[in-house]
C-alpha cells in the first residue's frame, strides 16, 4: 500500500498544519485501510487528512468505481465525504500536487512497515517529522505502523465473491465493521 501526503507550507512555518493525502486503489477500502487512516488522523489531525482514489474500474482487480468506494468509506467507516478526492492516477497524483507550490509543499509517501526500505535513492529519504525541501527536489517516506490481523484487497475481493451466501456474510465481517 502506498499513500501520498502533502505538507502545505510546512517548509516555511514551524506551526503550520500538514495536509495529508492518503492515496490508493481501495479495491475495496476495508478495516486495514481504515486503521491506517485512523493512525494518520491521529498523527496529522482529522481536518488535515484526505483520501484520494480514481474512478478506474475493471472486472477483476478494480471492480469498484469512485462513487462506490466513496460510499463504502462514508457509510461503513464514517469518513466525511469532503475528505475523499477523485484523482486520475492514485500512484501519481499530479493533479493534486500541481495545486500546491513546489517550493513550499513537501511530499511524504506512506508505506507499510514491511515496505519502508522499498523507496530509496537520491529522491526519497525517511520522514523524521520535518519536511525541508519541496516535492520536486525531495520526497519523504513515512512507514505507517502495521495493523493487527492485516488483510489485503485481494483477500477481500475473494471473500465477497466465493463460497455460499452464508460464507460470504461471515467473511464480510472480517473486512467491515
MMTF fields as JSON, N, C-alpha, C and O atoms, coordinates in Angstrom:
{
  "mmtfVersion": "1.0.0",
  "mmtfProducer": "UNKNOWN",
  "numBonds": 707,
  "numAtoms": 708,
  "numGroups": 177,
  "numChains": 1,
  "numModels": 1,
  "chainsPerModel": [1],
  "groupsPerChain": [177],
  "chainIdList": ["A"],
  "bondAtomList": [4, 2, 8, 6, 12, 10, 16, 14, 20, 18, 24, 22, 28, 26, 32, 30, 36, 34, 40, 38, 44, 42, 48, 46, 52, 50, 56, 54, 60, 58, 64, 62, 68, 66, 72, 70, 76, 74, 80, 78, 84, 82, 88, 86, 92, 90, 96, 94, 100, 98, 104, 102, 108, 106, 112, 110, 116, 114, 120, 118, 124, 122, 128, 126, 132, 130, 136, 134, 140, 138, 144, 142, 148, 146, 152, 150, 156, 154, 160, 158, 164, 162, 168, 166, 172, 170, 176, 174, 180, 178, 184, 182, 188, 186, 192, 190, 196, 194, 200, 198, 204, 202, 208, 206, 212, 210, 216, 214, 220, 218, 224, 222, 228, 226, 232, 230, 236, 234, 240, 238, 244, 242, 248, 246, 252, 250, 256, 254, 260, 258, 264, 262, 268, 266, 272, 270, 276, 274, 280, 278, 284, 282, 288, 286, 292, 290, 296, 294, 300, 298, 304, 302, 308, 306, 312, 310, 316, 314, 320, 318, 324, 322, 328, 326, 332, 330, 336, 334, 340, 338, 344, 342, 348, 346, 352, 350, 356, 354, 360, 358, 364, 362, 368, 366, 372, 370, 376, 374, 380, 378, 384, 382, 388, 386, 392, 390, 396, 394, 400, 398, 404, 402, 408, 406, 412, 410, 416, 414, 420, 418, 424, 422, 428, 426, 432, 430, 436, 434, 440, 438, 444, 442, 448, 446, 452, 450, 456, 454, 460, 458, 464, 462, 468, 466, 472, 470, 476, 474, 480, 478, 484, 482, 488, 486, 492, 490, 496, 494, 500, 498, 504, 502, 508, 506, 512, 510, 516, 514, 520, 518, 524, 522, 528, 526, 532, 530, 536, 534, 540, 538, 544, 542, 548, 546, 552, 550, 556, 554, 560, 558, 564, 562, 568, 566, 572, 570, 576, 574, 580, 578, 584, 582, 588, 586, 592, 590, 596, 594, 600, 598, 604, 602, 608, 606, 612, 610, 616, 614, 620, 618, 624, 622, 628, 626, 632, 630, 636, 634, 640, 638, 644, 642, 648, 646, 652, 650, 656, 654, 660, 658, 664, 662, 668, 666, 672, 670, 676, 674, 680, 678, 684, 682, 688, 686, 692, 690, 696, 694, 700, 698, 704, 702],
  "bondOrderList": [1, 1, 1, 1, 1, 1, 1, 1, 1, 1, 1, 1, 1, 1, 1, 1, 1, 1, 1, 1, 1, 1, 1, 1, 1, 1, 1, 1, 1, 1, 1, 1, 1, 1, 1, 1, 1, 1, 1, 1, 1, 1, 1, 1, 1, 1, 1, 1, 1, 1, 1, 1, 1, 1, 1, 1, 1, 1, 1, 1, 1, 1, 1, 1, 1, 1, 1, 1, 1, 1, 1, 1, 1, 1, 1, 1, 1, 1, 1, 1, 1, 1, 1, 1, 1, 1, 1, 1, 1, 1, 1, 1, 1, 1, 1, 1, 1, 1, 1, 1, 1, 1, 1, 1, 1, 1, 1, 1, 1, 1, 1, 1, 1, 1, 1, 1, 1, 1, 1, 1, 1, 1, 1, 1, 1, 1, 1, 1, 1, 1, 1, 1, 1, 1, 1, 1, 1, 1, 1, 1, 1, 1, 1, 1, 1, 1, 1, 1, 1, 1, 1, 1, 1, 1, 1, 1, 1, 1, 1, 1, 1, 1, 1, 1, 1, 1, 1, 1, 1, 1, 1, 1, 1, 1, 1, 1],
  "groupList": [{"groupName": "UNK", "atomNameList": ["N", "CA", "C", "O"], "elementList": ["N", "C", "C", "O"], "formalChargeList": [0, 0, 0, 0], "bondAtomList": [1, 0, 2, 1, 3, 2], "bondOrderList": [1, 1, 2], "singleLetterCode": "X", "chemCompType": "L-PEPTIDE LINKING"}],
  "groupTypeList": [0, 0, 0, 0, 0, 0, 0, 0, 0, 0, 0, 0, 0, 0, 0, 0, 0, 0, 0, 0, 0, 0, 0, 0, 0, 0, 0, 0, 0, 0, 0, 0, 0, 0, 0, 0, 0, 0, 0, 0, 0, 0, 0, 0, 0, 0, 0, 0, 0, 0, 0, 0, 0, 0, 0, 0, 0, 0, 0, 0, 0, 0, 0, 0, 0, 0, 0, 0, 0, 0, 0, 0, 0, 0, 0, 0, 0, 0, 0, 0, 0, 0, 0, 0, 0, 0, 0, 0, 0, 0, 0, 0, 0, 0, 0, 0, 0, 0, 0, 0, 0, 0, 0, 0, 0, 0, 0, 0, 0, 0, 0, 0, 0, 0, 0, 0, 0, 0, 0, 0, 0, 0, 0, 0, 0, 0, 0, 0, 0, 0, 0, 0, 0, 0, 0, 0, 0, 0, 0, 0, 0, 0, 0, 0, 0, 0, 0, 0, 0, 0, 0, 0, 0, 0, 0, 0, 0, 0, 0, 0, 0, 0, 0, 0, 0, 0, 0, 0, 0, 0, 0, 0, 0, 0, 0, 0, 0],
  "groupIdList": [1, 2, 3, 4, 5, 6, 7, 8, 9, 10, 11, 12, 13, 14, 15, 16, 17, 18, 19, 20, 21, 22, 23, 24, 25, 26, 27, 28, 29, 30, 31, 32, 33, 34, 35, 36, 37, 38, 39, 40, 41, 42, 43, 44, 45, 46, 47, 48, 49, 50, 51, 52, 53, 54, 55, 56, 57, 58, 59, 60, 61, 62, 63, 64, 65, 66, 67, 68, 69, 70, 71, 72, 73, 74, 75, 76, 77, 78, 79, 80, 81, 82, 83, 84, 85, 86, 87, 88, 89, 90, 91, 92, 93, 94, 95, 96, 97, 98, 99, 100, 101, 102, 103, 104, 105, 106, 107, 108, 109, 110, 111, 112, 113, 114, 115, 116, 117, 118, 119, 120, 121, 122, 123, 124, 125, 126, 127, 128, 129, 130, 131, 132, 133, 134, 135, 136, 137, 138, 139, 140, 141, 142, 143, 144, 145, 146, 147, 148, 149, 150, 151, 152, 153, 154, 155, 156, 157, 158, 159, 160, 161, 162, 163, 164, 165, 166, 167, 168, 169, 170, 171, 172, 173, 174, 175, 176, 177],
  "secStructList": [7, 3, 3, 3, 3, 3, 3, 3, 6, 6, 6, 6, 7, 6, 6, 7, 7, 7, 5, 3, 3, 3, 3, 7, 7, 7, 6, 6, 7, 7, 2, 2, 2, 2, 2, 2, 2, 2, 2, 2, 2, 2, 2, 2, 7, 4, 4, 4, 3, 3, 3, 3, 3, 7, 7, 7, 7, 7, 1, 1, 1, 7, 7, 7, 7, 2, 2, 2, 2, 2, 2, 0, 0, 0, 0, 0, 2, 7, 7, 7, 4, 4, 4, 3, 3, 3, 7, 1, 7, 6, 6, 7, 7, 2, 2, 2, 2, 6, 6, 1, 7, 6, 6, 6, 3, 3, 3, 3, 3, 3, 3, 3, 4, 4, 4, 6, 6, 1, 1, 7, 1, 1, 1, 3, 3, 3, 7, 7, 1, 7, 7, 7, 1, 7, 6, 6, 6, 7, 3, 3, 3, 3, 3, 3, 7, 7, 7, 6, 6, 7, 7, 7, 2, 2, 2, 2, 2, 2, 2, 2, 2, 1, 1, 7, 2, 2, 2, 2, 2, 2, 2, 2, 2, 2, 2, 7, 7],
  "xCoordList": [0.844, 0.0, 0.891, 1.87, 0.557, 1.285, 0.289, -0.778, 0.629, -0.208, 0.684, 1.876, 0.139, 0.902, 0.387, -0.822, 1.287, 0.917, 1.43, 2.521, 0.664, 1.081, 1.178, 0.185, 2.365, 2.587, 2.611, 3.654, 1.513, 1.435, 2.011, 1.631, 2.904, 3.532, 4.405, 4.893, 4.619, 5.418, 6.89, 7.663, 7.279, 8.677, 8.968, 10.121, 7.935, 8.163, 7.678, 8.074, 6.833, 6.263, 6.365, 5.968, 6.884, 7.007, 5.648, 5.498, 4.655, 3.361, 2.327, 1.134, 2.748, 1.787, 1.164, 1.739, -0.003, -0.719, -0.535, -0.937, 0.063, 0.257, -1.065, -1.998, -1.146, -2.289, -1.853, -0.832, -2.611, -2.239, -3.198, -4.414, -2.664, -3.471, -3.064, -1.947, -3.961, -3.73, -4.342, -5.564, -3.51, -3.952, -3.8, -2.818, -4.777, -4.676, -5.804, -6.685, -5.781, -6.858, -8.105, -9.221, -7.936, -9.028, -10.06, -11.23, -9.61, -10.466, -10.694, -10.104, -11.494, -12.199, -11.503, -10.618, -11.906, -11.461, -11.987, -13.142, -11.125, -11.509, -10.92, -10.306, -11.115, -10.668, -9.183, -8.787, -8.371, -6.929, -6.607, -5.791, -7.249, -7.055, -7.549, -6.912, -8.698, -9.268, -8.354, -8.224, -7.727, -6.791, -5.628, -5.189, -5.133, -4.058, -4.563, -3.877, -5.753, -6.362, -6.465, -6.119, -6.936, -7.051, -5.688, -5.573, -4.667, -3.314, -2.877, -2.259, -3.2, -2.823, -3.599, -3.047, -4.869, -5.677, -5.083, -5.004, -4.671, -4.052, -2.742, -2.442, -1.982, -0.683, -0.808, -0.098, -1.718, -1.789, -3.05, -3.095, -4.079, -5.321, -6.417, -6.153, -7.662, -8.796, -9.037, -9.422, -8.818, -9.059, -7.995, -8.184, -6.882, -5.762, -5.616, -4.799, -6.381, -6.2, -7.292, -8.482, -6.864, -7.757, -7.433, -6.304, -8.41, -8.203, -8.406, -9.404, -7.463, -7.569, -7.676, -6.996, -8.534, -8.663, -9.234, -9.764, -9.122, -9.566, -10.942, -11.546, -11.42, -12.673, -12.412, -13.333, -11.17, -10.784, -11.346, -11.218, -11.966, -12.51, -12.11, -11.788, -12.138, -12.093, -12.831, -13.113, -13.14, -13.998, -13.319, -14.0, -12.0, -11.326, -10.631, -10.993, -9.647, -8.856, -9.39, -9.052, -10.205, -10.71, -12.204, -12.601, -13.034, -14.455, -15.249, -16.358, -14.696, -15.448, -15.087, -13.907, -16.105, -15.846, -15.707, -15.9, -15.38, -15.155, -16.371, -16.235, -17.554, -18.774, -18.995, -19.374, -18.76, -18.93, -17.89, -18.218, -16.648, -15.596, -15.886, -15.712, -16.328, -16.669, -17.827, -17.821, -18.803, -19.935, -19.469, -19.928, -18.574, -18.029, -17.334, -17.547, -16.51, -15.747, -16.655, -16.42, -17.675, -18.551, -19.561, -19.751, -20.209, -21.28, -20.781, -21.396, -19.69, -19.22, -18.166, -17.991, -17.468, -16.386, -16.561, -15.777, -17.569, -17.845, -16.856, -16.75, -16.133, -15.19, -15.994, -16.832, -15.757, -16.514, -16.325, -15.204, -17.42, -17.353, -16.461, -15.876, -16.352, -15.499, -14.014, -13.172, -13.684, -12.288, -11.858, -10.753, -12.742, -12.452, -12.391, -13.358, -11.237, -10.954, -10.81, -10.136, -11.447, -11.319, -10.079, -9.993, -9.115, -7.898, -7.754, -8.289, -7.042, -6.89, -6.006, -6.367, -4.866, -3.921, -3.491, -2.747, -3.945, -3.602, -2.102, -1.669, -1.318, 0.104, 0.944, 2.164, 0.299, 0.961, -0.075, -0.568, -0.41, -1.488, -1.048, -1.101, -0.613, -0.085, -1.105, -0.746, -2.388, -3.379, -3.544, -3.973, -3.209, -3.234, -1.958, -2.016, -0.812, 0.459, 0.546, 1.081, 0.033, 0.107, -0.658, -0.449, -1.54, -2.304, -1.503, -1.919, -0.369, 0.444, 1.783, 2.319, 2.294, 3.571, 4.685, 4.828, 5.47, 6.53, 7.661, 8.401, 7.804, 8.872, 8.444, 9.276, 7.158, 6.701, 5.86, 5.324, 5.735, 4.947, 5.846, 6.524, 5.846, 6.627, 5.763, 4.553, 6.373, 5.696, 6.203, 7.402, 5.26, 5.586, 4.802, 3.583, 5.487, 4.872, 4.792, 5.792, 3.594, 3.444, 3.445, 2.836, 4.143, 4.171, 3.997, 4.198, 3.628, 3.571, 4.977, 5.954, 5.071, 6.395, 7.224, 8.441, 6.577, 7.325, 7.962, 8.906, 7.445, 7.954, 8.759, 9.046, 9.133, 9.753, 11.075, 11.485, 11.758, 13.018, 12.836, 13.815, 11.584, 11.307, 11.631, 12.105, 11.382, 11.663, 12.945, 13.041, 13.9, 15.173, 15.825, 15.163, 17.095, 17.814, 18.019, 17.947, 18.275, 18.556, 17.31, 17.409, 16.135, 14.919, 14.287, 13.937, 14.138, 13.444, 14.381, 15.491, 13.901, 14.608, 13.567, 12.412, 13.938, 12.945, 12.367, 13.088, 11.058, 10.383, 10.653, 10.337, 11.227, 11.572, 10.841, 11.35, 9.645, 8.838, 9.013, 8.346, 9.904, 10.137, 10.381, 11.098, 9.763, 9.946, 10.813, 10.453, 11.955, 12.903, 13.02, 13.608, 12.47, 12.561, 11.22, 10.434, 10.953, 9.72, 9.664, 10.677, 8.458, 8.22, 8.966, 9.131, 9.418, 10.188, 11.606, 12.214, 12.129, 13.516, 13.699, 14.709, 12.722, 12.893, 11.543, 10.547, 11.51, 10.335, 10.699, 11.847, 9.74, 9.969, 9.127, 8.023, 9.642, 8.952, 8.574, 9.43, 7.28, 6.772, 6.268, 5.393, 6.816, 6.385, 5.232, 5.418, 4.049, 2.87, 2.948, 3.256, 2.675, 2.735, 1.8, 0.708, 2.256, 1.455, 0.2, 0.206, -0.869, -2.114, -2.191, -1.559, -2.974, -3.191, -4.034, -4.95, -3.744, -4.5, -4.648, -5.77, -3.541, -3.628, -4.384, -4.346, -5.078, -5.787, -5.465, -5.017, -5.696, -5.417, -6.705, -7.688, -6.685, -7.812, -8.107, -9.268, -7.059, -7.236, -8.046, -8.966, -7.693, -8.447, -9.908, -10.817, -10.126, -11.488, -12.318, -13.457, -11.762, -12.496, -12.867, -13.97, -11.95, -12.23, -13.331, -14.28, -13.196, -14.184, -15.59, -16.566, -15.692, -17.01, -17.614, -18.787, -16.807, -17.322, -17.33, -17.972, -16.657, -16.52, -17.369, -17.667, -17.743, -18.469, -19.958, -20.485, -20.611, -22.059, -22.361, -21.471, -23.642, -24.041, -23.705, -23.279, -23.887, -23.562, -22.066, -21.681, -21.224, -19.77, -19.388, -18.552, -20.0, -19.704, -20.096, -19.358, -21.248, -21.676, -20.7, -20.364, -20.25, -19.281, -17.958, -17.364, -17.505, -16.247, -16.353, -15.367, -17.548, -17.753, -17.313, -16.735, -17.577, -17.227, -15.715, -15.243, -14.963, -13.508, -12.961, -11.922, -13.692, -13.202, -13.952, -13.455, -15.164, -16.007, -16.587, -16.844, -16.793, -17.34, -18.803, -19.423],
  "yCoordList": [-1.165, 0.0, 1.229, 1.294, 2.188, 3.448, 4.575, 4.526, 5.576, 6.764, 7.971, 7.895, 9.068, 10.285, 11.339, 11.48, 12.071, 13.129, 14.443, 14.512, 15.463, 16.79, 17.658, 17.873, 18.158, 19.062, 20.474, 20.927, 21.171, 22.518, 23.535, 23.553, 24.363, 25.435, 24.966, 25.803, 23.67, 23.22, 23.579, 23.493, 23.976, 24.335, 25.745, 26.086, 26.556, 27.952, 28.341, 29.39, 27.533, 27.9, 26.748, 25.63, 26.991, 25.951, 25.439, 24.239, 26.314, 25.936, 25.595, 25.566, 25.337, 25.073, 23.694, 22.832, 23.493, 22.234, 21.454, 21.936, 20.258, 19.493, 19.015, 18.715, 18.945, 18.37, 16.993, 16.864, 15.974, 14.607, 14.038, 14.122, 13.461, 12.794, 11.324, 10.993, 10.452, 9.017, 8.424, 8.422, 7.924, 7.565, 6.076, 5.456, 5.515, 4.122, 3.723, 4.529, 2.468, 1.961, 1.687, 1.874, 1.248, 0.941, 0.03, 0.391, -1.153, -2.107, -3.372, -4.403, -3.34, -2.21, -1.705, -2.368, -0.535, 0.02, -0.912, -1.336, -1.232, -2.183, -1.773, -0.713, -2.631, -2.342, -2.004, -1.127, -2.685, -2.429, -1.02, -0.323, -0.606, 0.758, 1.769, 2.797, 1.466, 2.385, 2.524, 3.615, 1.435, 1.506, 2.435, 3.214, 2.352, 3.25, 4.688, 5.604, 4.887, 6.22, 6.798, 7.958, 5.999, 6.473, 6.857, 7.842, 6.082, 6.401, 7.755, 8.556, 7.999, 9.254, 10.43, 11.517, 10.213, 11.255, 11.593, 12.761, 10.571, 10.793, 11.579, 12.44, 11.281, 11.931, 13.343, 14.25, 13.537, 14.804, 15.632, 16.813, 15.027, 15.733, 15.436, 15.321, 15.309, 14.937, 15.933, 15.537, 17.209, 18.221, 18.205, 18.806, 17.526, 17.568, 16.325, 16.32, 15.276, 14.016, 13.853, 13.936, 13.618, 13.377, 12.015, 11.538, 11.396, 10.125, 10.363, 10.959, 9.901, 10.04, 8.688, 7.738, 8.599, 7.391, 7.741, 8.833, 6.816, 7.091, 6.497, 5.87, 6.7, 6.13, 4.967, 4.507, 4.491, 3.419, 2.089, 1.756, 1.341, 0.03, -1.013, -0.689, -2.263, -3.422, -4.531, -4.386, -5.603, -6.616, -7.474, -8.093, -7.52, -8.445, -7.749, -7.991, -6.898, -6.302, -4.964, -4.54, -4.304, -2.985, -2.876, -2.114, -3.637, -3.648, -2.426, -2.189, -1.654, -0.547, 0.783, 1.106, 1.565, 2.893, 3.899, 3.539, 5.133, 6.148, 6.313, 6.353, 6.409, 6.62, 5.471, 5.708, 4.243, 3.079, 3.075, 2.784, 3.395, 3.442, 4.528, 4.328, 5.673, 6.777, 6.375, 6.711, 5.67, 5.205, 4.246, 4.343, 3.333, 2.409, 3.201, 2.938, 4.164, 4.943, 5.784, 5.883, 6.379, 7.25, 6.456, 6.732, 5.475, 4.738, 3.664, 3.438, 3.005, 1.915, 2.354, 1.713, 3.442, 3.854, 5.271, 5.712, 5.977, 7.308, 8.384, 9.408, 8.171, 9.182, 10.289, 9.999, 11.544, 12.639, 12.659, 12.514, 12.838, 12.784, 13.878, 13.692, 15.024, 16.1, 15.804, 16.603, 14.679, 14.272, 13.209, 12.675, 12.9, 11.871, 12.534, 13.155, 12.396, 13.127, 12.163, 11.139, 12.494, 11.705, 12.181, 13.342, 11.27, 11.589, 10.601, 9.494, 11.002, 10.178, 8.956, 7.848, 9.139, 8.051, 8.036, 8.92, 7.045, 7.001, 6.941, 7.317, 6.473, 6.32, 7.473, 7.483, 8.429, 9.658, 10.781, 11.181, 11.293, 12.289, 13.687, 14.638, 13.787, 15.057, 16.179, 17.32, 15.874, 16.943, 17.516, 18.659, 16.739, 17.251, 18.048, 19.185, 17.446, 18.139, 19.453, 20.434, 19.483, 20.698, 21.875, 23.017, 21.618, 22.687, 23.369, 24.396, 22.796, 23.308, 23.834, 23.35, 24.805, 25.401, 24.367, 23.755, 24.181, 23.164, 23.468, 22.562, 24.724, 25.089, 25.021, 24.769, 25.242, 25.26, 24.051, 23.975, 23.099, 21.898, 20.68, 20.46, 19.89, 18.666, 17.46, 17.484, 16.42, 15.161, 14.095, 13.829, 13.484, 12.36, 11.166, 11.241, 10.072, 8.849, 7.873, 7.61, 7.33, 6.354, 4.949, 4.675, 4.075, 2.654, 1.873, 2.407, 0.625, -0.241, -0.486, -0.346, -0.852, -1.075, -2.079, -1.928, -3.101, -4.127, -3.578, -4.167, -2.445, -1.857, -0.585, 0.135, -0.291, 1.008, 1.228, 2.377, 0.17, 0.334, 0.225, 0.235, 0.12, -0.054, 1.19, 1.077, 2.367, 3.62, 4.223, 4.506, 4.409, 4.977, 5.693, 5.998, 5.955, 6.623, 8.093, 8.512, 8.872, 10.293, 11.093, 12.107, 10.657, 11.442, 11.201, 12.158, 9.94, 9.629, 9.509, 8.988, 10.011, 9.905, 9.642, 10.037, 8.989, 8.728, 10.024, 11.001, 10.015, 11.158, 11.108, 10.118, 12.157, 12.229, 13.385, 13.973, 13.713, 14.741, 16.134, 17.072, 16.278, 17.595, 17.471, 16.585, 18.383, 18.435, 19.643, 20.766, 19.428, 20.514, 20.947, 21.992, 20.164, 20.509, 20.297, 19.45, 21.071, 20.939, 19.628, 18.953, 19.276, 17.965, 17.701, 16.539, 18.727, 18.463, 18.001, 17.262, 18.45, 18.154, 16.939, 16.241, 16.69, 15.625, 15.033, 15.75, 13.725, 13.032, 12.341, 11.939, 12.199, 11.602, 10.342, 10.271, 9.349, 8.083, 7.949, 8.03, 7.744, 7.523, 6.084, 5.688, 5.302, 3.914, 3.9, 4.165, 3.588, 3.509, 2.236, 1.173, 2.323, 1.12, 0.03, 0.306, -1.21, -2.351, -2.466, -2.124, -2.952, -3.166, -4.617, -5.492, -4.866, -6.236, -6.959, -6.367, -8.207, -9.024, -8.36, -8.103, -8.077, -7.399, -8.231, -9.462, -7.519, -8.164, -7.419, -6.273, -8.071, -7.432, -7.264, -7.969, -6.321, -6.126, -7.378, -7.683, -8.11, -9.359, -10.344, -10.987, -10.46, -11.344, -10.905, -11.728, -9.606, -9.097, -9.372, -9.826, -9.104, -9.369, -10.849, -11.186, -11.731, -13.164, -13.506, -14.219, -12.989, -13.283, -12.863, -13.527, -11.759, -11.235, -11.944, -11.747, -12.775, -13.413, -14.935, -15.553, -15.563, -17.017, -17.648, -17.02, -18.891, -19.646, -19.348, -18.632, -19.919, -19.742, -18.346, -17.621, -17.994, -16.687, -16.585, -15.526, -17.654, -17.663, -17.432, -16.676, -18.085, -17.886, -16.446, -15.849, -15.884, -14.507, -13.532, -12.587, -13.752, -12.883, -12.981, -11.968, -14.186, -14.379, -13.69, -13.031, -13.845, -13.222, -11.716, -11.019, -11.198, -9.744, -9.086, -7.999, -9.729, -9.133, -9.127, -8.433, -9.896, -9.838, -8.502, -8.023, -7.913, -6.698, -5.434, -4.328, -5.592, -4.419, -4.432, -5.491, -3.222, -3.137, -3.583, -3.577],
  "zCoordList": [0.0, 0.0, 0.0, 0.743, -0.82, -0.865, -0.769, -1.38, -0.017, 0.062, -0.072, 0.225, -0.507, -0.659, 0.303, 0.485, 0.912, 1.835, 1.305, 0.738, 1.485, 1.077, 2.309, 3.003, 2.585, 3.707, 3.158, 2.688, 3.202, 2.64, 3.616, 4.786, 3.157, 3.925, 5.083, 5.842, 5.249, 6.382, 6.209, 7.162, 5.015, 4.809, 5.312, 5.579, 5.439, 5.778, 7.165, 7.672, 7.795, 9.084, 10.059, 9.732, 11.241, 12.253, 12.713, 12.946, 12.851, 13.4, 12.334, 12.633, 11.104, 10.05, 10.238, 10.903, 9.654, 9.742, 8.447, 7.388, 8.499, 7.273, 6.697, 7.441, 5.391, 4.698, 4.223, 3.548, 4.564, 4.238, 3.212, 3.383, 2.15, 1.135, 1.11, 0.712, 1.53, 1.611, 0.345, 0.193, -0.559, -1.901, -2.166, -1.757, -2.85, -3.246, -4.166, -4.468, -4.618, -5.471, -4.635, -5.121, -3.39, -2.457, -3.114, -3.248, -3.519, -4.231, -3.418, -3.739, -2.413, -1.824, -0.57, -0.03, -0.115, 1.161, 2.26, 2.216, 3.261, 4.309, 5.653, 5.777, 6.663, 8.04, 8.119, 8.886, 7.342, 7.365, 6.882, 7.484, 5.793, 5.302, 6.327, 6.555, 6.946, 7.923, 9.141, 9.696, 9.556, 10.689, 10.355, 11.2, 9.133, 8.71, 8.658, 9.109, 8.113, 8.07, 9.487, 9.707, 10.44, 11.824, 12.4, 13.129, 12.072, 12.512, 11.949, 12.65, 10.687, 10.047, 10.638, 10.814, 10.941, 11.583, 12.95, 13.332, 13.673, 14.984, 14.851, 15.678, 13.822, 13.629, 13.056, 13.489, 12.075, 11.362, 11.651, 11.309, 12.277, 12.579, 11.573, 10.376, 12.061, 11.214, 10.087, 8.987, 10.343, 9.313, 8.223, 7.166, 8.468, 7.538, 6.67, 5.749, 6.935, 6.207, 5.156, 5.458, 3.914, 2.784, 2.186, 2.295, 1.561, 0.882, -0.611, -1.017, -1.427, -2.872, -3.541, -3.153, -4.55, -5.341, -6.708, -6.909, -7.632, -9.001, -9.277, -8.407, -10.481, -10.949, -11.909, -12.583, -11.975, -12.89, -12.386, -11.207, -13.288, -12.934, -13.973, -15.116, -13.547, -14.437, -13.694, -12.505, -14.349, -13.743, -12.681, -11.863, -12.68, -11.771, -10.582, -9.431, -10.854, -9.773, -9.278, -8.173, -10.063, -9.691, -9.999, -10.881, -9.275, -9.605, -9.126, -9.604, -8.195, -7.604, -8.25, -8.39, -8.648, -9.184, -8.041, -6.88, -8.35, -7.326, -6.418, -5.195, -7.012, -6.23, -5.236, -4.089, -5.669, -4.794, -3.668, -2.517, -4.002, -2.978, -1.957, -0.754, -2.443, -1.544, -0.624, 0.56, -1.155, -0.361, 0.739, 1.877, 0.411, 1.415, 2.522, 3.706, 2.138, 3.123, 4.019, 5.224, 3.442, 4.238, 5.052, 6.237, 4.436, 5.114, 6.071, 7.113, 5.741, 6.59, 7.601, 8.637, 7.302, 8.185, 8.727, 9.568, 8.26, 8.786, 8.386, 9.061, 7.302, 6.826, 6.148, 5.294, 6.506, 5.885, 4.371, 3.883, 3.623, 2.165, 1.578, 0.511, 2.273, 1.753, 1.935, 1.524, 2.539, 2.723, 1.719, 1.809, 0.753, -0.247, -1.619, -2.061, -2.294, -3.524, -4.697, -4.586, -5.829, -7.051, -7.8, -8.2, -7.987, -8.732, -9.889, -9.838, -10.91, -12.108, -11.863, -12.262, -11.219, -11.006, -9.547, -9.121, -8.761, -7.342, -7.044, -5.954, -8.001, -7.74, -8.273, -8.112, -8.898, -9.358, -9.341, -10.396, -8.15, -8.039, -8.463, -7.683, -9.715, -10.217, -10.147, -9.854, -10.415, -10.372, -8.971, -8.816, -7.959, -6.579, -6.309, -5.841, -6.605, -6.352, -7.118, -6.602, -8.33, -9.148, -8.546, -8.956, -7.582, -6.928, -5.82, -5.284, -5.488, -4.385, -4.894, -5.891, -4.211, -4.572, -4.409, -3.351, -5.47, -5.461, -4.482, -4.099, -4.074, -3.144, -1.689, -0.817, -1.406, -0.014, 0.34, 1.446, -0.582, -0.342, -0.425, -1.429, 0.641, 0.655, 0.358, 0.583, -0.14, -0.437, 0.515, 0.596, 1.239, 2.109, 1.591, 1.442, 1.315, 0.82, 1.976, 2.644, 2.218, 3.292, 2.713, 1.679, 3.408, 3.06, 4.348, 5.439, 4.224, 5.392, 5.909, 5.173, 7.182, 7.785, 7.001, 6.891, 6.458, 5.717, 4.447, 3.92, 3.951, 2.709, 2.934, 1.977, 4.183, 4.456, 3.738, 3.569, 3.31, 2.588, 1.077, 0.33, 0.624, -0.797, -1.62, -2.751, -1.065, -1.77, -1.208, -0.014, -2.06, -1.617, -2.789, -3.781, -2.679, -3.758, -3.452, -2.297, -4.487, -4.306, -3.954, -3.263, -4.417, -4.204, -2.829, -2.138, -2.426, -1.172, 0.017, -0.089, 1.16, 2.429, 3.514, 3.353, 4.609, 5.662, 6.249, 6.451, 6.517, 7.143, 8.641, 9.301, 9.169, 10.592, 11.264, 12.218, 10.767, 11.389, 10.82, 11.255, 9.853, 9.271, 7.768, 7.303, 7.029, 5.58, 5.281, 5.635, 4.632, 4.413, 2.957, 2.675, 2.02, 0.599, -0.074, 0.351, -1.134, -1.899, -2.659, -2.839, -3.104, -3.696, -5.004, -5.376, -5.707, -6.924, -6.614, -7.388, -5.465, -5.119, -4.212, -4.3, -3.343, -2.351, -2.0, -1.902, -1.812, -1.304, -0.015, 0.176, 0.866, 2.18, 2.312, 1.773, 3.027, 3.211, 4.684, 5.565, 4.94, 6.29, 6.374, 5.604, 7.303, 7.495, 8.493, 9.681, 7.994, 8.849, 9.676, 9.138, 10.972, 11.808, 11.292, 10.797, 11.419, 10.977, 11.838, 13.021, 11.227, 11.951, 12.391, 11.799, 13.439, 13.885, 12.844, 12.274, 12.593, 11.645, 10.279, 9.843, 9.599, 8.3, 7.269, 7.286, 6.365, 5.267, 3.98, 4.01, 2.862, 1.578, 0.781, 1.009, -0.153, -1.05, -1.856, -2.128, -2.243, -2.985, -2.153, -2.659, -0.852, 0.04, 0.131, 0.031, 0.321, 0.48, -0.779, -0.676, -1.958, -3.202, -3.302, -3.733, -2.904, -2.934, -1.926, -2.252, -0.696, 0.353, -0.055, 0.292, -0.792, -1.167, -2.375, -2.691, -3.056, -4.27, -4.223, -5.072, -3.283, -3.264, -2.159, -1.143, -2.385, -1.37, -1.357, -2.209, -0.367, -0.224, 0.309, 0.752, 0.253, 0.769, 2.252, 2.715, 2.994, 4.426, 4.653, 5.546, 3.843, 3.948, 3.608, 4.287, 2.556, 2.16, 3.268, 3.549, 3.897, 5.002, 6.173, 6.787, 6.481, 7.577, 7.245, 8.098, 6.01, 5.582, 5.556, 5.794, 5.267, 5.213, 6.514, 6.491, 7.644, 8.941, 9.202, 10.102, 8.42, 8.538, 8.03, 8.484, 7.075, 6.412, 6.79, 6.579, 7.356, 7.605, 9.004, 9.577, 9.555, 10.927, 10.965, 12.029]
}
